[in-house]
XYZ file of C-alpha atoms in Angstrom:
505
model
C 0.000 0.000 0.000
C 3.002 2.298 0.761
C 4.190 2.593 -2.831
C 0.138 2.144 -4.113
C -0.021 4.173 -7.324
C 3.903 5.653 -7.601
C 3.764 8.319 -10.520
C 6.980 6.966 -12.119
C 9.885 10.193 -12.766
C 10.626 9.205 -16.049
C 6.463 10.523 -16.255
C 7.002 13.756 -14.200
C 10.067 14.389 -15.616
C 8.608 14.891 -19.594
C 7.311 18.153 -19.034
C 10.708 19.611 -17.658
C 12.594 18.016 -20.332
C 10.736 20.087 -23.098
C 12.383 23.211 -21.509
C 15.268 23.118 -20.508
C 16.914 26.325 -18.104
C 20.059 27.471 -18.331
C 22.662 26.579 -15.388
C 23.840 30.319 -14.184
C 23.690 30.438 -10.336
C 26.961 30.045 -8.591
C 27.182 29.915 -4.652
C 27.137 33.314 -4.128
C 23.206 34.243 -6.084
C 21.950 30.916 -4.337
C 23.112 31.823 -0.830
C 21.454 35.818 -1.531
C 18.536 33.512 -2.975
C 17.892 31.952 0.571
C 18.781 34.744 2.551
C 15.930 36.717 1.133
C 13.474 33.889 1.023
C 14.280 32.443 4.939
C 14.169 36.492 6.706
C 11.018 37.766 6.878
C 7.661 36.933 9.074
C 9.370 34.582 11.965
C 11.829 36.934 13.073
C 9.540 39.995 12.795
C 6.712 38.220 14.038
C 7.777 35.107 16.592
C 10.354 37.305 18.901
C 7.786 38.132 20.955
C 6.044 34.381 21.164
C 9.620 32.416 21.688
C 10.542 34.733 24.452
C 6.857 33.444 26.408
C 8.104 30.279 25.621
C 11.645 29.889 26.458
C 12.640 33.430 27.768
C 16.359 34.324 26.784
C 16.675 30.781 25.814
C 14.703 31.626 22.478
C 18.637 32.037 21.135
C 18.974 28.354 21.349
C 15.802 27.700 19.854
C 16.960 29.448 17.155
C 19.730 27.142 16.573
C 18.079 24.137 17.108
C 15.246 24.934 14.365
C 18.008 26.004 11.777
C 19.913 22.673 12.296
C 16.999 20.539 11.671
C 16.138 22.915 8.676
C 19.588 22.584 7.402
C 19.807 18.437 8.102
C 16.205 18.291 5.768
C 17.755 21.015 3.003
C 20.324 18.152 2.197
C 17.723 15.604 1.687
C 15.210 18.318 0.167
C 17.779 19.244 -2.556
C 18.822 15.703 -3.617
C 15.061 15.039 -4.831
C 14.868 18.678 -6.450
C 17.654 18.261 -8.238
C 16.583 14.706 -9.873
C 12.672 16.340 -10.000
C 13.133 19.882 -10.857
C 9.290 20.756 -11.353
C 6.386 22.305 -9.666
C 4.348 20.365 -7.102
C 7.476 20.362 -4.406
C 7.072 17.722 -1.611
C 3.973 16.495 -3.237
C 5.284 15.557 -6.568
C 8.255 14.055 -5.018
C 6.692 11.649 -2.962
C 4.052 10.779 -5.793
C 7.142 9.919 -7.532
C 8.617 7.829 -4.869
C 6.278 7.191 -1.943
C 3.042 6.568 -4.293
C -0.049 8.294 -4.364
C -1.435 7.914 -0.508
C 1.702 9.574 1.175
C 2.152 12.343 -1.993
C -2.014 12.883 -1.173
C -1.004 13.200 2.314
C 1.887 15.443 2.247
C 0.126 17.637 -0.411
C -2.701 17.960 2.008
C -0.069 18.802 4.846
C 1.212 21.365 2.630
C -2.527 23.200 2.841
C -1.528 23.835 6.471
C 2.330 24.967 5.819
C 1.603 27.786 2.412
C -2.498 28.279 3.461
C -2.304 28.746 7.212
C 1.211 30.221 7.119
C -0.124 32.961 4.975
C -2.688 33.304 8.024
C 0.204 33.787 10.305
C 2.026 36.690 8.035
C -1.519 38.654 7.945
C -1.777 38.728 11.807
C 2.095 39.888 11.425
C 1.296 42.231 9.146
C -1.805 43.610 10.894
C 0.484 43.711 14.259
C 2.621 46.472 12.817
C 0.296 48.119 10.788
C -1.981 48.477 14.038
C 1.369 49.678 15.870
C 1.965 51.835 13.715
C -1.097 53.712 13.667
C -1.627 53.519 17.231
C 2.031 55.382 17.248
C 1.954 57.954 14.306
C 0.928 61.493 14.736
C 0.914 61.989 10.751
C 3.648 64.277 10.907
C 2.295 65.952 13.681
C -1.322 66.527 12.060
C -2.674 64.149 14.384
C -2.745 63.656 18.573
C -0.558 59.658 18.804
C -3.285 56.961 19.019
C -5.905 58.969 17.297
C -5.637 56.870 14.653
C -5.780 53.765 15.924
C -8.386 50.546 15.318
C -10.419 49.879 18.854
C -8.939 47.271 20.350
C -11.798 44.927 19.123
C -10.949 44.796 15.706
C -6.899 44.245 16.669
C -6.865 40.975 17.297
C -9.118 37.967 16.318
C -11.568 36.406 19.024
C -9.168 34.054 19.991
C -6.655 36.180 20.695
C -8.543 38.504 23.567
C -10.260 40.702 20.945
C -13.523 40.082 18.358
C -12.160 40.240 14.198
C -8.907 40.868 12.974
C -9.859 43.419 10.186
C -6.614 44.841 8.890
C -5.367 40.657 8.876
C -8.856 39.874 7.039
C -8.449 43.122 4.851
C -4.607 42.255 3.636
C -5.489 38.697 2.650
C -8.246 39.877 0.379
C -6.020 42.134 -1.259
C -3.134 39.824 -1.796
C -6.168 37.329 -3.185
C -7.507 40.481 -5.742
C -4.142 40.496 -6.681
C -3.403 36.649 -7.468
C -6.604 36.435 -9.374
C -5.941 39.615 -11.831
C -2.251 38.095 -12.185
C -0.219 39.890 -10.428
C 2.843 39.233 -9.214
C 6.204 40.716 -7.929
C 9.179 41.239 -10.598
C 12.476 40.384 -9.293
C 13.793 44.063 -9.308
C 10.738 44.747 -7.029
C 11.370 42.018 -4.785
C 15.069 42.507 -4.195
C 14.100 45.954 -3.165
C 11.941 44.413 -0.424
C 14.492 41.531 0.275
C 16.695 44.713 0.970
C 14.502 46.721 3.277
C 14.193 43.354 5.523
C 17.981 43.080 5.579
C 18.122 47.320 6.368
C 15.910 46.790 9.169
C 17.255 44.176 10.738
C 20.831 45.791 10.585
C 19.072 48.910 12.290
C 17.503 47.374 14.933
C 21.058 45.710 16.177
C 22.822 48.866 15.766
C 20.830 50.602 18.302
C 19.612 48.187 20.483
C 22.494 45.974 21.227
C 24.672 48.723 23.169
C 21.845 48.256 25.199
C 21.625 44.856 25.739
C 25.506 44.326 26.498
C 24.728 46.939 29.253
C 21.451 45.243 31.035
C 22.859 41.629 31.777
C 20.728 40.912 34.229
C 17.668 40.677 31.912
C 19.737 37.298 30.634
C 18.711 35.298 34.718
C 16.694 32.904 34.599
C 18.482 32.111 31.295
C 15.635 29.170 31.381
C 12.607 30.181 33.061
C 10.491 27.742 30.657
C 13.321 24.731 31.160
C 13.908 22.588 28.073
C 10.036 21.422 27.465
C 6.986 20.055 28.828
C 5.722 16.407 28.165
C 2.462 17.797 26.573
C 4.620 20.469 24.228
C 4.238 24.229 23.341
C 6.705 25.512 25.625
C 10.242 25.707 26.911
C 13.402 26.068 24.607
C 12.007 23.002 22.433
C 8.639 24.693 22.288
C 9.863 27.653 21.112
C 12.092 25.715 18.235
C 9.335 24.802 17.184
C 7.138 27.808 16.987
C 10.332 29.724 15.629
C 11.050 26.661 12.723
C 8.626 29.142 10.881
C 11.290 31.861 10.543
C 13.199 29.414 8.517
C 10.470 27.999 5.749
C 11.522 29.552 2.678
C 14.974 27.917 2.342
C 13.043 25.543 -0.079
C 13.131 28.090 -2.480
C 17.665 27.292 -3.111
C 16.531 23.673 -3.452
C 13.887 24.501 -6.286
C 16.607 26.015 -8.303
C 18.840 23.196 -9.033
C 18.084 23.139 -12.750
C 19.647 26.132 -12.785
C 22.488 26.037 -10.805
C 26.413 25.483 -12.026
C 28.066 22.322 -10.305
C 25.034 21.929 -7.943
C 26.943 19.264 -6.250
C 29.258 22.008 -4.807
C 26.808 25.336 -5.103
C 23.838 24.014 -3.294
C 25.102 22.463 -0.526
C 27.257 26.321 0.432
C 24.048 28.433 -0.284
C 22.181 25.962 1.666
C 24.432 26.072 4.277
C 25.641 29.320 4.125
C 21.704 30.789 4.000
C 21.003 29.374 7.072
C 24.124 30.354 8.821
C 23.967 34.033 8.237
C 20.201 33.692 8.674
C 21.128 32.397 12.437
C 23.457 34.578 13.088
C 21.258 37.427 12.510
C 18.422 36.162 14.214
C 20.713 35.635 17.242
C 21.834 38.985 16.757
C 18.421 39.977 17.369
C 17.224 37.871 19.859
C 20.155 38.723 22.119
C 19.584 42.728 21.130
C 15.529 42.481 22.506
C 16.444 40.332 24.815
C 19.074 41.948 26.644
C 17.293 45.859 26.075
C 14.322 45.146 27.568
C 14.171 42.020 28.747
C 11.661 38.749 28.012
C 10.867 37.095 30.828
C 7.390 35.109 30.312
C 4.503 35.717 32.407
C 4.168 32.829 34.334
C 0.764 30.834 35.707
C -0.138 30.401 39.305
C 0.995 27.309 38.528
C 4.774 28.607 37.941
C 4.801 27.577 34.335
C 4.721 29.802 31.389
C 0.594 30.682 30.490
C 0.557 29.519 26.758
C 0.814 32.215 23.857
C -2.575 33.237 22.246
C -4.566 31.465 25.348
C -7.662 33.834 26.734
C -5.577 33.562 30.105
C -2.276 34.910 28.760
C -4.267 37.503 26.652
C -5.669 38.423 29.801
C -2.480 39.094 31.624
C -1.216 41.129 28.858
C -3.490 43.935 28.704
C -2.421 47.004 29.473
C 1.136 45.198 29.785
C 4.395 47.029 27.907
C 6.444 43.850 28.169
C 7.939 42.313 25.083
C 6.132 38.970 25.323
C 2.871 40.416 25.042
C 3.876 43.009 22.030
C 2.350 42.402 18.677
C 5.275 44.298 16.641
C 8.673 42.943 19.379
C 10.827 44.736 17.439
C 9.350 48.156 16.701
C 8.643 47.759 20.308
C 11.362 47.285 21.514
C 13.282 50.593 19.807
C 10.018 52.709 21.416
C 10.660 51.536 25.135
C 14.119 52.279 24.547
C 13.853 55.580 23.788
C 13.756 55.627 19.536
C 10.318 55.759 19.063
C 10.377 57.140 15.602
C 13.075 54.400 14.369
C 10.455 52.144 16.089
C 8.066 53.393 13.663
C 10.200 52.994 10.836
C 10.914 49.319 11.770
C 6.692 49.084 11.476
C 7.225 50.747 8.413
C 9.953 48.054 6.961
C 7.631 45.135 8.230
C 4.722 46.774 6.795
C 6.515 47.288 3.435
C 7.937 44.126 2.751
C 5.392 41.419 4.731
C 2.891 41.128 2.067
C 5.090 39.973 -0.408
C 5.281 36.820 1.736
C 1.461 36.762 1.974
C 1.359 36.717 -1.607
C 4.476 34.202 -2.118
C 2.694 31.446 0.462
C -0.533 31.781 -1.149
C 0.456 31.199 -4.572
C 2.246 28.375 -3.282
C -0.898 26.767 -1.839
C -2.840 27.429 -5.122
C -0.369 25.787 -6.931
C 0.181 23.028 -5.029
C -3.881 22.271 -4.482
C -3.983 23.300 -8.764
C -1.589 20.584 -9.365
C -3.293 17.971 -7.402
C -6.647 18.730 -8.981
C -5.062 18.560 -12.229
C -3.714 14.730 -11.424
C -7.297 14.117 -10.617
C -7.113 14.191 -6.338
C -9.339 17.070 -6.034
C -12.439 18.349 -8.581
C -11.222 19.612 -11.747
C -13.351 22.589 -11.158
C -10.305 23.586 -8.823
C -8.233 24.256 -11.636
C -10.018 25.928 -13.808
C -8.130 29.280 -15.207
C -9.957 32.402 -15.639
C -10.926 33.417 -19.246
C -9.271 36.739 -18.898
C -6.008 36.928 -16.318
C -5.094 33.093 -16.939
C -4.909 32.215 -13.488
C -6.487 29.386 -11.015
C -9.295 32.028 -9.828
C -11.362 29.113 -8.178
C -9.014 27.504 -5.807
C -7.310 31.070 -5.509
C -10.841 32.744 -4.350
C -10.928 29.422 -1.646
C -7.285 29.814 -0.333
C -7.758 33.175 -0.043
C -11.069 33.385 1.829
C -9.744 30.460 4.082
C -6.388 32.789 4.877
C -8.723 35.925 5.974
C -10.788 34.491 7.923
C -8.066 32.456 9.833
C -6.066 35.604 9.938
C -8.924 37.628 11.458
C -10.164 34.974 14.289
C -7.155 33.427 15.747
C -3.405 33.824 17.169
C 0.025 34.468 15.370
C 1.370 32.058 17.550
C -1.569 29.302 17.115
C -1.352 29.156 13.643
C 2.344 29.189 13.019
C 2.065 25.869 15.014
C -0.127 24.622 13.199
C 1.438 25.728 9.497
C 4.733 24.249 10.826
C 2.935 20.649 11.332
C 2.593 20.586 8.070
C 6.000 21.315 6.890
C 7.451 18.912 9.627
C 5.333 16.435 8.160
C 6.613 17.205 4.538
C 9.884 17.753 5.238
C 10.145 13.952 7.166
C 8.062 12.723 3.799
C 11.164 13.817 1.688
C 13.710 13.110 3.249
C 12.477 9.046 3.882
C 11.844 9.180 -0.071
C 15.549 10.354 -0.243
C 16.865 6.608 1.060
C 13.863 4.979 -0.469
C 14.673 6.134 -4.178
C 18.509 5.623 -2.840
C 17.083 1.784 -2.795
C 15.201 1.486 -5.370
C 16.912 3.163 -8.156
C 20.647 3.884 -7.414
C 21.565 4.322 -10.722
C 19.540 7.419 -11.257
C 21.108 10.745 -12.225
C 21.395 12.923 -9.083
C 22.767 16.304 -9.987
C 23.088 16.911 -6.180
C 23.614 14.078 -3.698
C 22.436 14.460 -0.192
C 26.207 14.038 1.505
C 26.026 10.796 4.173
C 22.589 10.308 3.324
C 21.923 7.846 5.938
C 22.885 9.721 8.505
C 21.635 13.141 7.533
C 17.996 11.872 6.268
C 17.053 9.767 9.789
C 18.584 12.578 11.906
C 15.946 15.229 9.545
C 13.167 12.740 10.468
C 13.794 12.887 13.851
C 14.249 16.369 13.935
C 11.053 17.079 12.578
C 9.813 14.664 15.093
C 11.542 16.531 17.662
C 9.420 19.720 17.000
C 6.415 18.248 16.395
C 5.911 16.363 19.501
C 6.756 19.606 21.275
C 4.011 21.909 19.178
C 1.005 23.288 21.156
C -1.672 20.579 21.628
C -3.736 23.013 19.753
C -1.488 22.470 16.698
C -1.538 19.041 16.827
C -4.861 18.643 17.148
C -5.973 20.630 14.188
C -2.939 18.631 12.155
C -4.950 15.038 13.819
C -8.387 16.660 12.026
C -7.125 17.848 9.264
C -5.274 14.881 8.955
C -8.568 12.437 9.253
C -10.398 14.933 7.088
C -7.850 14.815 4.214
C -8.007 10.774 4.257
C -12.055 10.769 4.466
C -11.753 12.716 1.375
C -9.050 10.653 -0.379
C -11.021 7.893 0.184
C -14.784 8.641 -0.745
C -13.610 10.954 -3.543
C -9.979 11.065 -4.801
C -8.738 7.268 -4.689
C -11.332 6.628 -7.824
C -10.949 9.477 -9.334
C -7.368 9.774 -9.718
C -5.971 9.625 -13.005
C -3.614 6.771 -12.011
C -6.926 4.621 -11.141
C -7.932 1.567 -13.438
C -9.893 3.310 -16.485
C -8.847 6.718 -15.895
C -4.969 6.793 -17.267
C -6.165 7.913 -20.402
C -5.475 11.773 -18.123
């Protein structure tokens, strides 16, 4: 049953073969590749929800979520390299695992690009409600005049009622995907660089402060290490914070068109994620340090769970950096840069929705691909008359992203998008050693280095952070999980175009 229905490569592989793409990107454009695909929402986002969890020990959460990205980047880019065409995970494992596990992972991918779009919304609508709570229009207007009553902040999950500037941005970014649009590189390096300008500014002026304000470093690990039941201490917070490293996918996908990918993807991989760390560390030890992030604790002595009514609760009225929507614009206000504070908003504000937009149309495509094999209703991929694009499943994903966006947590539903990666990433990196079995002989323009070392340790390291996920995130991966095979099984099993009387597709 494992390897039911395997889409053989030689099949997947036809329609990359009619166009072949030129090999031009040396170390150097794939490690500036990752960089600007791996910084963006986690670290301007999660600062805030790893410090709850783990308090100053967030630094080695960071760590820990970058090796076990790094460990499944090796096996990821072995199978990109051999398959380099759309579908990621999902058409990898259809070519390897067979059709259950590639209809699995591609429905685990629904919760990494659909509900991780969710997650860069409430971002998003975190600085943008910052920011107008903190702008005086250039002195035009009294500070907080503009500002959204606290109702309509932060979904009714989160201790308010509807998320409307999360719900409003996800429309947008949908309006946009339908009518075609989409960034150009020139645009996007701009924003790559505004990320990478922020960042740099925030360490400039808030480090000096942190090397003078040691003491906000004890407890170093108020949260200890983890909790049986998950979703906090230092493993907790890995695994919240893994989501400031999805994107590194994107080096992988370009092995078609990289010179001597043996040798080129294995430095940008690794050298991505190292500067990626480094300045994440960098940051996490500036906010840290300047202002401390100590979690508020339970009566009960133990952290009170991100995004919970009880922690929301506690918060209010609160200027500590565990309970700020925007950590790092807030952190630059409390000490004493308010307007560089702003401009930080500003950067995040700028630059977020691109990743709104880049996670979305990876969900569309993804859910557009496996309509097209037949595993979902070809209605799904219909394209619209006039912009050419998958307006049906687009319209879905993008109604599905608002509303999650407007009712629930940042920190909730990054859990829950990174269930799905874990889940995909373990996926690929078993079919790694499987194909390494099954067909040895096969080309590999990249080979994972000491596969069978590298591809169980990425399987347990993905099991690592899963186990220690909220329970909320695991139990929405459990339904969604049962959902997706109810669904394989009543509809998609006979109507794939694999199934007896159907390969004519």
């Amino acid at each position: 049953m494992l390897f039911w229905r395997v889409k053989p490569l030689d099949k997947i592989l036809e329609t990359a073969e009619k166009k072949a793409l030129t090999r031009q990107l040396g170390a150097f454009q794939l490690t500036m590749l990752g960089i600007g695909a791996v910084i963006g929402t986690g670290i301007f986002v999660l600062t805030a929800e790893a410090g709850q969890k783990a308090g100053p020990g967030m630094m080695i959460a960071f760590v820990i979520a970058a090796v076990v990205c790094g460990l499944a980047a090796l096996a990821y880019s072995e199978l990109a390299s051999m398959v380099p065409v759309s579908g990621s995970a999902y058409t990898y494992t259809y070519g390897v695992l067979g059709e259950l596990i590639a209809w699995i992972v591609g429905w685990a991918l629904g919760l990494e690009y659909g509900i991780g779009a969710a997650v860069v919304t409430v971002g998003w609508s975190g600085y943008m409600n910052g920011l107008l709570a903190n702008t005086t229009l250039f002195g035009l207007v009294q500070p907080g005049a503009l500002a959204l009553p606290p109702a309509l902040q932060t979904g009714l999950f989160a201790g308010g009622s509807f998320n409307i500037l999360a719900f409003g941005i996800a429309l947008l970014v949908t309006w946009l995907l339908v009518i075609g649009t989409s960034k150009s590189a020139k645009v996007n390096s701009v924003l790559v660089a505004i990320k990478i300008i922020a960042l740099t500014l925030f360490i400039v002026m808030a480090l000096p402060v942190a090397t003078s304000h040691t003491a906000n470093f004890t407890p170093f690990l108020p949260g200890g290490w983890g909790s049986p039941l998950g979703g906090i201490g230092v493993l907790g917070a890995a695994a919240s914070i893994f989501f400031a490293y999805v994107g590194f996918d994107a080096i992988s996908t370009a092995a078609e068109e990289t010179k001597n990918p043996n040798r080129n993807i294995p430095i940008g991989l690794i050298a991505s994620l190292a500067v990626c760390t480094i300045f994440y560390l960098l940051v996490g030890y500036a906010a840290v340090g300047a202002v401390g992030a100590q979690p508020i604790m339970g009566p009960d002595g133990v952290p009170l769970e991100p995004g919970s009514q009880a922690f929301a609760a506690a918060c209010k009225g609160s200027e500590a950096l565990v309970c700020s929507h925007e950590p790092l614009a807030h952190v630059l206000r409390l000490i004493g840069w308010p307007n560089l504070g702003n401009w930080i908003g500003v950067a995040a504000i700028l630059a977020l929705p691109s990743v709104i937009l880049m996670m979305m149309f990876g969900q569309t495509r993804i859910f557009f691909t496996m309509s097209r094999d037949g595993l979902l209703p070809e209605r799904l991929s219909r394209v619209h008359p006039r912009f050419h694009t998958p307006h049906v499943i687009t319209l879905a994903t993008g109604l599905v992203v608002a509303f999650c966006g407007a009712l629930f947590p940042v920190g909730k539903l990054a859990d829950t998008s990174n269930s799905g990666t874990l889940l995909a990433f373990a996926m690929v990196s078993i079919g790694v050693l499987v194909l390494r079995k099954q067909q040895p002989d096969r080309p590999r323009p990249f080979r994972t280095p000491f596969a069978w070392i590298v591809c169980p340790l990425a399987v347990a390291g993905c099991l690592l952070l899963f186990v220690n996920l909220s329970m909320v995130a695991k139990g929405v991966f459990a339904g969604w999980a049962v959902l997706g095979l109810i669904i394989y099984t009543l509809y998609s099993r006979k109507r794939s175009h694999l199934a007896p009387g159907n390969e004519q597709h």
